[in-house]
C-alpha atoms as a printed R data frame, in Angstrom:
    type eleno elety resid chain resno       x       y        z
1   ATOM     1    CA   LYS     A     1  -4.998 -93.918 -119.485
2   ATOM     2    CA   HIS     A     2  -5.974 -90.567 -117.959
3   ATOM     3    CA   ASP     A     3  -4.608 -87.289 -119.238
4   ATOM     4    CA   ALA     A     4  -3.578 -85.201 -116.234
5   ATOM     5    CA   ASN     A     5  -4.162 -82.059 -118.283
6   ATOM     6    CA   ASP     A     6  -7.720 -82.918 -119.333
7   ATOM     7    CA   TYR     A     7  -9.883 -80.316 -117.619
8   ATOM     8    CA   SER     A     8 -13.026 -80.967 -119.646
9   ATOM     9    CA   LYS     A     9 -14.805 -82.442 -116.624
10  ATOM    10    CA   TRP     A    10 -14.795 -78.950 -115.124
11  ATOM    11    CA   ASP     A    11 -16.635 -77.346 -118.052
12  ATOM    12    CA   ASP     A    12 -20.069 -77.754 -116.480
13  ATOM    13    CA   ILE     A    13 -19.113 -76.387 -113.086
14  ATOM    14    CA   SER     A    14 -20.096 -72.800 -112.449
15  ATOM    15    CA   ASP     A    15 -17.948 -70.415 -110.472
16  ATOM    16    CA   SER     A    16 -19.928 -69.690 -107.315
17  ATOM    17    CA   ASP     A    17 -17.900 -66.549 -106.586
18  ATOM    18    CA   GLU     A    18 -18.820 -65.200 -110.004
19  ATOM    19    CA   GLU     A    19 -22.484 -65.996 -109.448
20  ATOM    20    CA   ALA     A    20 -22.488 -64.247 -106.091
21  ATOM    21    CA   SER     A    21 -21.084 -61.104 -107.647
22  ATOM    22    CA   GLU     A    22 -23.756 -61.236 -110.331
23  ATOM    23    CA   VAL     A    23 -26.542 -60.515 -107.858
24  ATOM    24    CA   LYS     A    24 -28.638 -57.927 -109.605
25  ATOM    25    CA   ASN     A    25 -27.541 -54.679 -107.999
26  ATOM    26    CA   ASP     A    26 -30.730 -53.033 -109.268
27  ATOM    27    CA   ASP     A    27 -32.662 -55.255 -106.859
28  ATOM    28    CA   LEU     A    28 -30.760 -54.093 -103.779
29  ATOM    29    CA   SER     A    29 -32.449 -51.716 -101.357
30  ATOM    30    CA   VAL     A    30 -30.676 -48.563 -100.236
31  ATOM    31    CA   VAL     A    31 -30.062 -50.151  -96.821
32  ATOM    32    CA   GLU     A    32 -28.508 -53.209  -98.503
33  ATOM    33    CA   ARG     A    33 -26.344 -50.961 -100.681
34  ATOM    34    CA   LEU     A    34 -25.136 -48.998  -97.651
35  ATOM    35    CA   SER     A    35 -24.404 -52.187  -95.727
36  ATOM    36    CA   GLN     A    36 -22.499 -53.829  -98.582
37  ATOM    37    CA   ALA     A    37 -20.590 -50.627  -99.361
38  ATOM    38    CA   ALA     A    38 -19.573 -50.309  -95.690
39  ATOM    39    CA   THR     A    39 -18.333 -53.911  -95.820
40  ATOM    40    CA   ASN     A    40 -16.410 -53.116  -99.009
41  ATOM    41    CA   LYS     A    41 -14.820 -50.127  -97.267
42  ATOM    42    CA   SER     A    42 -13.810 -52.202  -94.246
43  ATOM    43    CA   GLU     A    43 -12.319 -54.910  -96.472
44  ATOM    44    CA   GLY     A    44 -10.535 -52.253  -98.511
45  ATOM    45    CA   ASN     A    45  -9.089 -50.736  -95.345
46  ATOM    46    CA   ASP     A    46  -7.783 -54.145  -94.257
47  ATOM    47    CA   PHE     A    47  -6.190 -54.727  -97.666
48  ATOM    48    CA   PHE     A    48  -4.702 -51.217  -97.670
49  ATOM    49    CA   LYS     A    49  -3.164 -51.706  -94.211
50  ATOM    50    CA   ALA     A    50  -1.670 -55.000  -95.442
51  ATOM    51    CA   GLY     A    51  -0.135 -53.250  -98.442
52  ATOM    52    CA   GLU     A    52  -2.440 -55.036 -100.888
53  ATOM    53    CA   ASN     A    53  -3.315 -51.893 -102.795
54  ATOM    54    CA   LYS     A    54  -4.856 -53.583 -105.854
55  ATOM    55    CA   LYS     A    55  -7.291 -55.546 -103.674
56  ATOM    56    CA   ALA     A    56  -7.997 -52.406 -101.651
57  ATOM    57    CA   ALA     A    57  -8.760 -50.429 -104.806
58  ATOM    58    CA   ASP     A    58 -11.059 -53.190 -106.055
59  ATOM    59    CA   ALA     A    59 -12.970 -53.251 -102.753
60  ATOM    60    CA   TYR     A    60 -13.318 -49.466 -102.605
61  ATOM    61    CA   ARG     A    61 -14.418 -49.345 -106.257
62  ATOM    62    CA   ALA     A    62 -17.071 -52.022 -105.667
63  ATOM    63    CA   GLY     A    63 -18.540 -50.062 -102.763
64  ATOM    64    CA   ALA     A    64 -18.458 -46.764 -104.624
65  ATOM    65    CA   THR     A    65 -20.180 -48.337 -107.627
66  ATOM    66    CA   LEU     A    66 -22.971 -49.707 -105.447
67  ATOM    67    CA   LEU     A    67 -23.600 -46.271 -103.996
68  ATOM    68    CA   ALA     A    68 -23.358 -44.462 -107.327
69  ATOM    69    CA   GLU     A    69 -26.346 -46.528 -108.422
70  ATOM    70    CA   ALA     A    70 -28.385 -46.020 -105.226
71  ATOM    71    CA   ASP     A    71 -31.026 -44.106 -107.175
72  ATOM    72    CA   LYS     A    72 -31.857 -47.385 -108.990
73  ATOM    73    CA   SER     A    73 -33.173 -48.838 -105.729
74  ATOM    74    CA   LYS     A    74 -36.911 -49.096 -105.326
75  ATOM    75    CA   PRO     A    75 -37.868 -47.119 -103.375
76  ATOM    76    CA   GLY     A    76 -35.084 -44.596 -103.823
77  ATOM    77    CA   PRO     A    77 -33.097 -43.216 -100.907
78  ATOM    78    CA   SER     A    78 -34.786 -40.980  -98.350
79  ATOM    79    CA   VAL     A    79 -33.188 -37.620  -97.567
80  ATOM    80    CA   GLY     A    80 -31.402 -39.145  -94.561
81  ATOM    81    CA   GLN     A    81 -30.266 -42.173  -96.535
82  ATOM    82    CA   GLN     A    82 -29.001 -39.948  -99.343
83  ATOM    83    CA   ALA     A    83 -26.825 -38.095  -96.830
84  ATOM    84    CA   GLU     A    84 -25.387 -41.452  -95.674
85  ATOM    85    CA   VAL     A    85 -24.853 -42.530  -99.289
86  ATOM    86    CA   ASP     A    86 -23.057 -39.265 -100.076
87  ATOM    87    CA   GLU     A    87 -20.813 -39.443  -96.992
88  ATOM    88    CA   LEU     A    88 -19.822 -43.089  -97.528
89  ATOM    89    CA   ALA     A    89 -19.339 -42.574 -101.274
90  ATOM    90    CA   LEU     A    90 -16.989 -39.649 -100.581
91  ATOM    91    CA   SER     A    91 -14.942 -41.763  -98.187
92  ATOM    92    CA   LEU     A    92 -14.820 -44.721 -100.596
93  ATOM    93    CA   ASN     A    93 -13.756 -42.537 -103.516
94  ATOM    94    CA   LEU     A    94 -11.016 -40.798 -101.522
95  ATOM    95    CA   ASN     A    95  -9.750 -44.148 -100.242
96  ATOM    96    CA   LEU     A    96  -9.844 -45.446 -103.813
97  ATOM    97    CA   ALA     A    97  -7.814 -42.431 -104.920
98  ATOM    98    CA   MET     A    98  -5.168 -43.162 -102.274
99  ATOM    99    CA   ALA     A    99  -4.969 -46.835 -103.281
100 ATOM   100    CA   GLU     A   100  -4.613 -45.813 -106.939
101 ATOM   101    CA   ILE     A   101  -1.840 -43.359 -105.991
102 ATOM   102    CA   LYS     A   102   0.000 -46.167 -104.193
103 ATOM   103    CA   LEU     A   103  -0.332 -48.195 -107.419
104 ATOM   104    CA   GLU     A   104   0.923 -45.178 -109.394
105 ATOM   105    CA   HIS     A   105  -2.315 -45.150 -111.407
106 ATOM   106    CA   TRP     A   106  -2.452 -41.383 -111.710
107 ATOM   107    CA   LYS     A   107  -5.480 -40.926 -113.988
108 ATOM   108    CA   PRO     A   108  -7.793 -43.293 -112.018
109 ATOM   109    CA   ALA     A   109  -6.590 -41.629 -108.806
110 ATOM   110    CA   SER     A   110  -7.507 -38.215 -110.174
111 ATOM   111    CA   VAL     A   111 -10.918 -39.434 -111.337
112 ATOM   112    CA   ALA     A   112 -11.707 -41.035 -107.960
113 ATOM   113    CA   ALA     A   113 -10.541 -37.979 -106.010
114 ATOM   114    CA   THR     A   114 -12.829 -35.649 -107.937
115 ATOM   115    CA   LYS     A   115 -16.066 -37.651 -107.777
């Protein structure tokens, strides 16, 4: 007889979404960081427009985090790339602040707005 609640057969299966998010961010180039952060911003905007503020905040935060670590890229950002990083990071952080305000998360909103 099979137990419908026996999930042990799933123990050896890895979560592919988790693995994808575990790509070593230190290995990303500045161009890859900018591209992924722009995608995060676009996804965040879509979530925000749909009223899914938690998902929007998560997307904006992911993009901002990628850019905050742009100096870890080898080689580091050029002067022009740094200007792009700064501009996109500002936009992501302000969008994050607005999403946090909608969630009534006042402290995280304040932190994001002042980065």
